[in-house]
mmCIF file of C-alpha atoms in Angstrom:
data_model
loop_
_atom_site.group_PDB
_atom_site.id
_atom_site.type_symbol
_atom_site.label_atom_id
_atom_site.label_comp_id
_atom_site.label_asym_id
_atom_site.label_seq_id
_atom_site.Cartn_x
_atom_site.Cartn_y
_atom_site.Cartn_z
ATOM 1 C CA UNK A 4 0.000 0.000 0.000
ATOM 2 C CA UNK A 5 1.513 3.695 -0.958
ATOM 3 C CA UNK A 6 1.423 6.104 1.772
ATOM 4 C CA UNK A 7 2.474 9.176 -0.076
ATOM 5 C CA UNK A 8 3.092 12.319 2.034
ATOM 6 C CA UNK A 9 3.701 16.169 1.392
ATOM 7 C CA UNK A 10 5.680 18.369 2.646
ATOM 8 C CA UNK A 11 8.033 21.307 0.961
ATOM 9 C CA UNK A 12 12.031 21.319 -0.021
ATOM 10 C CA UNK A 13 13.988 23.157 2.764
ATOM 11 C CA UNK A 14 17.074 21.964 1.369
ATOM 12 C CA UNK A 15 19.446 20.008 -1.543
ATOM 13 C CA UNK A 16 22.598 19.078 -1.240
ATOM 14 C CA UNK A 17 24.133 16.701 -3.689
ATOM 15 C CA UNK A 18 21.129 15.741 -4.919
ATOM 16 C CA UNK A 19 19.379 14.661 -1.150
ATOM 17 C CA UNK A 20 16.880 16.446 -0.216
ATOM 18 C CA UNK A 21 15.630 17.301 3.142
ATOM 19 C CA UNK A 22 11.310 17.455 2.918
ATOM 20 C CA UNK A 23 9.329 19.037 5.530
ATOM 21 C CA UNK A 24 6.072 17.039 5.761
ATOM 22 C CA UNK A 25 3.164 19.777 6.075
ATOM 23 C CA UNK A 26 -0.005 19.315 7.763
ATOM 24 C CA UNK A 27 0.950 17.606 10.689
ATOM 25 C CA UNK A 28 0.706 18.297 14.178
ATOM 26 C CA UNK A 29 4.024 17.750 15.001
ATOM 27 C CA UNK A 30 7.057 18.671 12.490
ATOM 28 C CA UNK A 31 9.656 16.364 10.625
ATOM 29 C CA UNK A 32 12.009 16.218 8.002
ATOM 30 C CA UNK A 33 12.722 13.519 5.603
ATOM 31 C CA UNK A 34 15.560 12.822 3.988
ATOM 32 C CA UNK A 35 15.370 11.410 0.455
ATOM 33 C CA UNK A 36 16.472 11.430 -3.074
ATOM 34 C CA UNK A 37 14.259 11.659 -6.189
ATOM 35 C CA UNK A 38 12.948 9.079 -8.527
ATOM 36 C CA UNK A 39 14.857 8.372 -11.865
ATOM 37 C CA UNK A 40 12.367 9.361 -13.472
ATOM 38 C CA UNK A 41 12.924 13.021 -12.187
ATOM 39 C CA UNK A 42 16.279 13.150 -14.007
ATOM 40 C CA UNK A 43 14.891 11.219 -17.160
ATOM 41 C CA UNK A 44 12.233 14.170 -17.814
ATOM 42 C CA UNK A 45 14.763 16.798 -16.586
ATOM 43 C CA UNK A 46 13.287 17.887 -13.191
ATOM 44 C CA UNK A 47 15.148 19.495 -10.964
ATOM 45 C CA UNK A 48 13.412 20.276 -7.343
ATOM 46 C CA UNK A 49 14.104 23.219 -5.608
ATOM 47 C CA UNK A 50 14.346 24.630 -1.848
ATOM 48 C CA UNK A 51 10.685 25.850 -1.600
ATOM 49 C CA UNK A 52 8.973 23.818 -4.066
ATOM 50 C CA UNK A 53 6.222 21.865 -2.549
ATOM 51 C CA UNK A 54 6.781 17.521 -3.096
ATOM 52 C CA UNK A 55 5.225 14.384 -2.239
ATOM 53 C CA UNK A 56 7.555 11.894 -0.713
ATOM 54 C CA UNK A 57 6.134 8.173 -1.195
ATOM 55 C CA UNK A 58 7.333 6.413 2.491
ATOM 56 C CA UNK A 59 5.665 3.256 1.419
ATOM 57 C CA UNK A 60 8.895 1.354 2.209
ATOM 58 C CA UNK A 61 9.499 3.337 4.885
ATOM 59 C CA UNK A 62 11.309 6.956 6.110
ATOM 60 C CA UNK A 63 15.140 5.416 5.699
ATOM 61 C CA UNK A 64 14.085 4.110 2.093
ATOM 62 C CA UNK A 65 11.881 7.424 1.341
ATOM 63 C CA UNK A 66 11.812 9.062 -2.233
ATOM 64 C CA UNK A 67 10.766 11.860 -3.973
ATOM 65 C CA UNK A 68 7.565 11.158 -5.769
ATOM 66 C CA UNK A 69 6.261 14.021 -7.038
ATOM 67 C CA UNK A 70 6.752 17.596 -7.785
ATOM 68 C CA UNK A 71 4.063 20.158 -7.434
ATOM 69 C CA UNK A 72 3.187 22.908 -9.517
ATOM 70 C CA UNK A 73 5.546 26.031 -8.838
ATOM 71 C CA UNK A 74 4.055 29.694 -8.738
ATOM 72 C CA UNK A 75 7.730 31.049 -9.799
ATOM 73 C CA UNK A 76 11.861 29.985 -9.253
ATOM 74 C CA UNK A 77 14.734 31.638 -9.290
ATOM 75 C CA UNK A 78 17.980 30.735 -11.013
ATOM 76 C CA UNK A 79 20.138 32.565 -8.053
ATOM 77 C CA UNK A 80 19.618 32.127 -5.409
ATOM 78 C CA UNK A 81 18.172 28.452 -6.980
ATOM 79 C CA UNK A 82 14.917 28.511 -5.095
ATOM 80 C CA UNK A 83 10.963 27.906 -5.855
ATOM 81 C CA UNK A 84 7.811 29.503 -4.980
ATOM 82 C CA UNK A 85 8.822 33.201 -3.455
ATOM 83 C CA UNK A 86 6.367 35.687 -2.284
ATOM 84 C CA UNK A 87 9.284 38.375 -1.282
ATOM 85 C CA UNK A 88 13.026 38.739 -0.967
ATOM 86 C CA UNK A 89 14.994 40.971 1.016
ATOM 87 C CA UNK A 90 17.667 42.018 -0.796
ATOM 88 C CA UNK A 91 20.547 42.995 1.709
ATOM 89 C CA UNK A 92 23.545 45.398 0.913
ATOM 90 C CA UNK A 93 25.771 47.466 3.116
ATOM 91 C CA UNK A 94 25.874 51.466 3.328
ATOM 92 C CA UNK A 95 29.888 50.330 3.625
ATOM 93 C CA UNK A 96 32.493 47.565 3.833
ATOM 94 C CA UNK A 97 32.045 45.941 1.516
ATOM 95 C CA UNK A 98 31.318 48.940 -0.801
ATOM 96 C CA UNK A 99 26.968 48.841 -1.920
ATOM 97 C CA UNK A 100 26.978 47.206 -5.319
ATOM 98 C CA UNK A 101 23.873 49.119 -7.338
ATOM 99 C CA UNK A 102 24.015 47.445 -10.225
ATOM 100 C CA UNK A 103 23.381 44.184 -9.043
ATOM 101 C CA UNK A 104 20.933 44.936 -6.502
ATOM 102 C CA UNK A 105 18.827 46.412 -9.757
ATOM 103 C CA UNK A 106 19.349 43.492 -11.740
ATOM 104 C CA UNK A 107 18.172 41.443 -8.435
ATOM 105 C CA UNK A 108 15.053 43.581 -8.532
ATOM 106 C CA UNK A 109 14.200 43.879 -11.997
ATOM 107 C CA UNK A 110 14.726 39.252 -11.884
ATOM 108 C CA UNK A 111 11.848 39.169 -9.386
ATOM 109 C CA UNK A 112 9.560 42.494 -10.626
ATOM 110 C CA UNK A 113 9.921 39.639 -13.359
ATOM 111 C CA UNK A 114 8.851 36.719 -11.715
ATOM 112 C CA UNK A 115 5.880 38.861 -9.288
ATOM 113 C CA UNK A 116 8.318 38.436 -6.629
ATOM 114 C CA UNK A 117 8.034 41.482 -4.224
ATOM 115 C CA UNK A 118 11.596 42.967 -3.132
ATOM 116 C CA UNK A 119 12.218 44.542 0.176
ATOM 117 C CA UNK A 120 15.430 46.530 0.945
ATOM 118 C CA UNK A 121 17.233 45.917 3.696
ATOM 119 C CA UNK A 122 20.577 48.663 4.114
ATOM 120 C CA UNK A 123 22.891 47.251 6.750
ATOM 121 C CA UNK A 124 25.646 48.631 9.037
ATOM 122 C CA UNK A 125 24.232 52.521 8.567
ATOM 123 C CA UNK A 126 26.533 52.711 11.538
ATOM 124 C CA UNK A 127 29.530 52.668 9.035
ATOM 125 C CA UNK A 128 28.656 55.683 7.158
ATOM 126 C CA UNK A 129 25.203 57.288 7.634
ATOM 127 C CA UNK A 130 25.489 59.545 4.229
ATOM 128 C CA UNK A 131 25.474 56.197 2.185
ATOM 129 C CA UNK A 132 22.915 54.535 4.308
ATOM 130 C CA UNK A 133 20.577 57.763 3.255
ATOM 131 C CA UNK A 134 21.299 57.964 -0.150
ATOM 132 C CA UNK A 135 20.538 54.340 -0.967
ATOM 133 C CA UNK A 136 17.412 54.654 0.840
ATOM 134 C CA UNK A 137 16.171 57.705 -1.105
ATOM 135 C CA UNK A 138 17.529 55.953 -4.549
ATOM 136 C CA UNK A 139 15.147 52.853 -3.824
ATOM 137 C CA UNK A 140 12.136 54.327 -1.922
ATOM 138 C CA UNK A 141 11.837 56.840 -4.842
ATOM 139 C CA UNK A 142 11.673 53.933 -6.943
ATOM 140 C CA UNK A 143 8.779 52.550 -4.719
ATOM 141 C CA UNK A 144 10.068 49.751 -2.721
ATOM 142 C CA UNK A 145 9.767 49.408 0.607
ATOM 143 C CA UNK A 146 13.498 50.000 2.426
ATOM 144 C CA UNK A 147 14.628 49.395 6.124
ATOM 145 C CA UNK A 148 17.895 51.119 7.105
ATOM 146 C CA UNK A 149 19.394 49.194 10.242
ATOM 147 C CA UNK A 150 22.387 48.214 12.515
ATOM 148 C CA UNK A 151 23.039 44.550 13.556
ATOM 149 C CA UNK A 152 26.009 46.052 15.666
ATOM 150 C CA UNK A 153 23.841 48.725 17.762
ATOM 151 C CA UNK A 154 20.167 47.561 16.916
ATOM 152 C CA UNK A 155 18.787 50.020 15.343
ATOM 153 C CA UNK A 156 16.409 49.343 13.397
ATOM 154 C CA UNK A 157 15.599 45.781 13.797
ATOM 155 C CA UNK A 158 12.245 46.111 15.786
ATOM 156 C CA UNK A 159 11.067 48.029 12.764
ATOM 157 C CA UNK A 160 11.800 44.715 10.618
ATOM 158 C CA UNK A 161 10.831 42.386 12.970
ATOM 159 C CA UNK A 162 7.356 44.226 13.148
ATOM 160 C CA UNK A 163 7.105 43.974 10.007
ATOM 161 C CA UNK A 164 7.857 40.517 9.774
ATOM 162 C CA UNK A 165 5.284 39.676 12.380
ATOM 163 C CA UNK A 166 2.710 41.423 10.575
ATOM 164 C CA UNK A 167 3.112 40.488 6.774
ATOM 165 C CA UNK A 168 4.744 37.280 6.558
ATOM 166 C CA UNK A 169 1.773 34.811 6.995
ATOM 167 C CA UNK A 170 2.087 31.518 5.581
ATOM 168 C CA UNK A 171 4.441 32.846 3.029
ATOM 169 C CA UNK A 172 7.996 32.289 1.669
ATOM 170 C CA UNK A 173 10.933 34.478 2.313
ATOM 171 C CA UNK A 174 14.558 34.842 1.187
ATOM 172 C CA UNK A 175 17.348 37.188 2.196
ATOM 173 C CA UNK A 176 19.799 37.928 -0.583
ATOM 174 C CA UNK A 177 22.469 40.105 -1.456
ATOM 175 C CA UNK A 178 26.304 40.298 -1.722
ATOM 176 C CA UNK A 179 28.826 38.295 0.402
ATOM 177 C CA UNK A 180 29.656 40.146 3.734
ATOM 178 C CA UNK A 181 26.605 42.890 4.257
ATOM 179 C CA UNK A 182 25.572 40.721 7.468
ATOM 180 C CA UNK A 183 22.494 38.209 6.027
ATOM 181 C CA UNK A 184 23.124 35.590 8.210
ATOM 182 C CA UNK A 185 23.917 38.233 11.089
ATOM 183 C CA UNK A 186 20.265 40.137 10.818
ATOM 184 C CA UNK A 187 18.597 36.823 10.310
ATOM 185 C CA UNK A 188 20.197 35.482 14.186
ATOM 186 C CA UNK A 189 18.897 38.663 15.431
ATOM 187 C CA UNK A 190 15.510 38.187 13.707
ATOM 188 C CA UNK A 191 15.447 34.616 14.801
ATOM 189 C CA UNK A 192 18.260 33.796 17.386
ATOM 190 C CA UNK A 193 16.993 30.136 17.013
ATOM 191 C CA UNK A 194 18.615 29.695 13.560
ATOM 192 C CA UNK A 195 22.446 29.758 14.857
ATOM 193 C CA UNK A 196 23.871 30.576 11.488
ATOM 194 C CA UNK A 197 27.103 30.788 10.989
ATOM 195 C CA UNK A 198 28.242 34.359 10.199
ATOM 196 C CA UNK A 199 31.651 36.023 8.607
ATOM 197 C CA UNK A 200 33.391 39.085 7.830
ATOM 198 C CA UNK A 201 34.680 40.873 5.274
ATOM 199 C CA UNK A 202 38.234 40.624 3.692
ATOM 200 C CA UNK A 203 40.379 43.594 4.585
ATOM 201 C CA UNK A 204 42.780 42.715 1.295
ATOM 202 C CA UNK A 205 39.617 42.543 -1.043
ATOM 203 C CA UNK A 206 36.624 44.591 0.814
ATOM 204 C CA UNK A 207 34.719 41.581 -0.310
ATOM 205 C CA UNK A 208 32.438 39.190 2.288
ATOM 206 C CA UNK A 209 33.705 36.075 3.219
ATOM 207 C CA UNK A 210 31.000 33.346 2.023
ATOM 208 C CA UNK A 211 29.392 31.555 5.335
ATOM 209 C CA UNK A 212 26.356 30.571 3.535
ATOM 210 C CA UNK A 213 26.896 27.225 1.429
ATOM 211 C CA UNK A 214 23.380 26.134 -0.038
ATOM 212 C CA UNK A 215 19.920 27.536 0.358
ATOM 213 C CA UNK A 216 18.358 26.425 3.374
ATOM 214 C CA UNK A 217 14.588 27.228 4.404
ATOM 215 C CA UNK A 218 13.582 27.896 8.058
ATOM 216 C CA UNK A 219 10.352 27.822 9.418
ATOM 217 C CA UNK A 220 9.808 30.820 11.060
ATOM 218 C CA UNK A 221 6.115 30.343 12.447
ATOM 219 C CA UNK A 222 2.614 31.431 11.186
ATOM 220 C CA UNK A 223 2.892 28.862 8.469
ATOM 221 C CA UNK A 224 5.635 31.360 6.705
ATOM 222 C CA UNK A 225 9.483 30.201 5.749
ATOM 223 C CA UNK A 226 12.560 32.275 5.699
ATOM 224 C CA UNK A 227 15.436 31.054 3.467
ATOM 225 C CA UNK A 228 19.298 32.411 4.015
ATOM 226 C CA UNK A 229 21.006 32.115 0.159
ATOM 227 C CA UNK A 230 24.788 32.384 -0.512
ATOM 228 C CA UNK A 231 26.125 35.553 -1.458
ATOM 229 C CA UNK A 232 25.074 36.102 -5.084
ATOM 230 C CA UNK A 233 28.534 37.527 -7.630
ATOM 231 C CA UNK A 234 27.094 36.896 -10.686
ATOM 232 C CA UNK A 235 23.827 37.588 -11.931
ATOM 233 C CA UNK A 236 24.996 37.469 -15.986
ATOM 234 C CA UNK A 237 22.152 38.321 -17.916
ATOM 235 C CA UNK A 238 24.406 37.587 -21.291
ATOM 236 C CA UNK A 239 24.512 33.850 -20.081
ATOM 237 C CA UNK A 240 21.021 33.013 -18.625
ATOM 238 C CA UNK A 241 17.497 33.821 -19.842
ATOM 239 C CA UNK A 242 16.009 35.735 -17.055
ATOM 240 C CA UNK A 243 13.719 37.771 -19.578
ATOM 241 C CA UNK A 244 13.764 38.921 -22.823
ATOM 242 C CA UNK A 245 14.335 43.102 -24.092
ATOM 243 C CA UNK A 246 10.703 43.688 -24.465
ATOM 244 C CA UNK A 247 10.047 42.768 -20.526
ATOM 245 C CA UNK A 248 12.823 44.931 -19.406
ATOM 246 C CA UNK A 249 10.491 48.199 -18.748
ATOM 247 C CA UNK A 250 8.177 46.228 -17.055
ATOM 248 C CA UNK A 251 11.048 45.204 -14.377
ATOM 249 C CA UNK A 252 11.613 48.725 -13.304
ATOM 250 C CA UNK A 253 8.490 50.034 -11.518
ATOM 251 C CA UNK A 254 9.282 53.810 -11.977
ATOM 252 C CA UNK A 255 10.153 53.223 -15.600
ATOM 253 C CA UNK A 256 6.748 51.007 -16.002
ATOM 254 C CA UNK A 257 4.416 53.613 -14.674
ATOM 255 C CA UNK A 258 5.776 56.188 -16.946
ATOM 256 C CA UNK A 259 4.887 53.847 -19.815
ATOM 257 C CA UNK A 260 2.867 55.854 -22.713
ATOM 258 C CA UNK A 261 3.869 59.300 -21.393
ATOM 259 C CA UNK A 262 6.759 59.562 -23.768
ATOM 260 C CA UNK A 263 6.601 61.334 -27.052
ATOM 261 C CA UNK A 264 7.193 58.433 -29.469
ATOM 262 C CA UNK A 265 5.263 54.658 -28.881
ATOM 263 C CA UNK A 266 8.562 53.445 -29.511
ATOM 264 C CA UNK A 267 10.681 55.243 -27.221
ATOM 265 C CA UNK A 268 13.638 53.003 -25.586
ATOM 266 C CA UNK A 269 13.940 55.536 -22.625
ATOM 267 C CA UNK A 270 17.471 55.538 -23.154
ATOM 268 C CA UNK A 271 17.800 59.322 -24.505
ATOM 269 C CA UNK A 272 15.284 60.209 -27.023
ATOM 270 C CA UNK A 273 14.144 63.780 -26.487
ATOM 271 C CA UNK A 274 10.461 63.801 -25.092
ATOM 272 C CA UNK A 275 10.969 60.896 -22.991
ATOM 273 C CA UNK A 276 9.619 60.562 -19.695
ATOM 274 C CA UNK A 277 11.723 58.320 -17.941
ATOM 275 C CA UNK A 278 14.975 60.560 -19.262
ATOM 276 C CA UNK A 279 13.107 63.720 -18.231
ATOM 277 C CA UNK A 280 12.515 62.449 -14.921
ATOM 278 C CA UNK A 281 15.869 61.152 -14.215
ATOM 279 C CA UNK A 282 16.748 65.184 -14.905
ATOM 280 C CA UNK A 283 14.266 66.091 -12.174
ATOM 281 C CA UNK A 284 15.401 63.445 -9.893
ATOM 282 C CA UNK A 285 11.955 61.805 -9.337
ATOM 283 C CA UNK A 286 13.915 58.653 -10.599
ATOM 284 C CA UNK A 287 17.793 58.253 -9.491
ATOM 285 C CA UNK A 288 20.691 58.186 -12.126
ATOM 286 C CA UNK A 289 21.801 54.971 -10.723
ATOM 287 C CA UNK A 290 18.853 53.134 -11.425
ATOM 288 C CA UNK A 291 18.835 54.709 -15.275
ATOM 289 C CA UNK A 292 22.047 53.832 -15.425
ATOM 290 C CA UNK A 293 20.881 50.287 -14.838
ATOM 291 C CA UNK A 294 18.246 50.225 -16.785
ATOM 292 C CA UNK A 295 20.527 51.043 -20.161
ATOM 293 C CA UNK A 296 23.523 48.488 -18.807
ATOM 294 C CA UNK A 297 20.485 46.341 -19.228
ATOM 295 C CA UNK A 298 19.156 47.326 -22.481
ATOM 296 C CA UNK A 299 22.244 47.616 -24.205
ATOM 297 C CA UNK A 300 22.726 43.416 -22.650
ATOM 298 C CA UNK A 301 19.581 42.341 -23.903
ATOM 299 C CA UNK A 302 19.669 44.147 -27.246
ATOM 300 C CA UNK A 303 22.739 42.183 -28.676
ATOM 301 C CA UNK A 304 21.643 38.693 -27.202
ATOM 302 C CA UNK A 305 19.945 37.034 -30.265
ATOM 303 C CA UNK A 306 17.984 33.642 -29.689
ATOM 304 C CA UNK A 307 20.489 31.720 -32.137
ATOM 305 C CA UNK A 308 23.547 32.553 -29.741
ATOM 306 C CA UNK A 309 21.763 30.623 -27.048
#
């Protein structure tokens, strides 16, 4: 007799996966590996998909059955079935990276994946820490500005992690060394993750996070802590194509159909919105500058080079 059971990936490593059954009074994990005939139709779970483990033969001889439908997945951080991501960076050491923080946002305005700033050590330099919060709150995300060495700032997160995340699933992202693991043991001092600094020789983070790995946090919600992402190469993967690229930057998209010409690429054209309010500052240079980095990517990567 099959006794099939479901539960959701909290993590894969070397092709094992670790299942947390769902629906039970009392939590477990399973260990187990998938069925051939996973790789044969070239399936490949993920940390947050949702599974059905067939235990028929017992927990030690468990294996992965079935894969559910997905609502979304990520390529990095290689995870399934997001409903928001904070995307960490530092106001210093290491020095904030822009560009990919915008390519991380405009990957899950993509996928309907909402992203939620988080600006660590402000402590370090409190000019940087206010200038990256203007650049992204003009751009209508939602920012926190905070201090894992002094506390500031993390009662306004946790409040609002209490309040919003409700049977949802989380990730924290963002560059080596801007303190992910660090603000998620405040946030849950349960978790114990292991934490490092940053390299003095290369102002770079040291990498403490090895594989995705999703904690249950309460209220039926998950929190996942992601290695540090260093490439996001939009030459080499298929996030989206050109045509989506306005759509991924939310003060670009609502300026949609305000420009002079249907066909404007809101690079430079005169009588373009999105130019015209980069020159008033309603939308920051940075994120412009993005935006074209991105353009000029996607407009010389041709569906035969792939």
């Amino acid at each position: 007799m099959n006794e099939i059971l479901t539960g959701i990936v909290t993590q894969c490593v070397g092709g094992l996966y670790t299942v947390r059954i769902t629906g039970e009074a009392s939590a477990r994990e399973i260990a187990c590996r998938a069925r051939g005939a996973f790789r044969h139709n070239n399936l490949s779970p993920l940390v947050g998909d949702t599974v059905r483990v067939d235990v028929s033969a017992g927990e030690e001889n468990a294996v992965l059955a079935e894969m559910c439908d997905r609502r979304n997945s990520l390529i990095r951080p290689p995870i399934a079935n997001l409903d928001c991501v904070f995307i960490a960076m530092a106001a210093a050491k290491p020095t904030p990276m822009p560009d990919m923080t915008d390519k991380l946002t405009a990957i899950l305005e993509h996928n309907d994946i909402e992203p939620i700033i988080v600006i660590e050590k402000c402590e370090l330099d409190r000019e940087s820490a206010q200038r990256l919060k203007e650049v992204y709150s003009k751009a209508g995300y939602r920012v926190f500005v905070l201090s894992c060495a002094t506390g500031e700032g993390i009662e306004e997160i946790r409040k609002f992690i209490d309040a919003h995340l409700i049977s949802k699933i989380a990730a924290m992202a963002g560059a080596s060394g801007v303190g992910k693991s660090t603000l998620l043991n405040k946030l849950f001092p349960s978790l114990e993750l292991s934490t490092g600094g940053v390299s003095r020789k290369t102002d770079r983070g040291r990498h403490t996070t090895r594989a995705v790995t999703l904690y249950p946090i309460g209220n039926g919600s998950y929190f996942a802590d992601t290695p540090g992402f260093s490439m996001l190469d939009f030459e080499r993967f298929d996030f989206f194509e050109l045509d989506d690229l306005p759509l991924a930057f939310p003060e670009i998209n609502e300026r949609i159909g305000q420009c002079r010409y249907t066909k404007c690429t809101h690079l430079k054209e005169d009588g373009c919105a999105i130019v015209e309010a980069v020159r008033s500052g309603e939308i920051a240079k940075s994120r412009h500058d993005s935006y074209v980095s991105l353009f000029e990517i996607l407009k010389n990567k041709h569906k035969w080079d792939k």
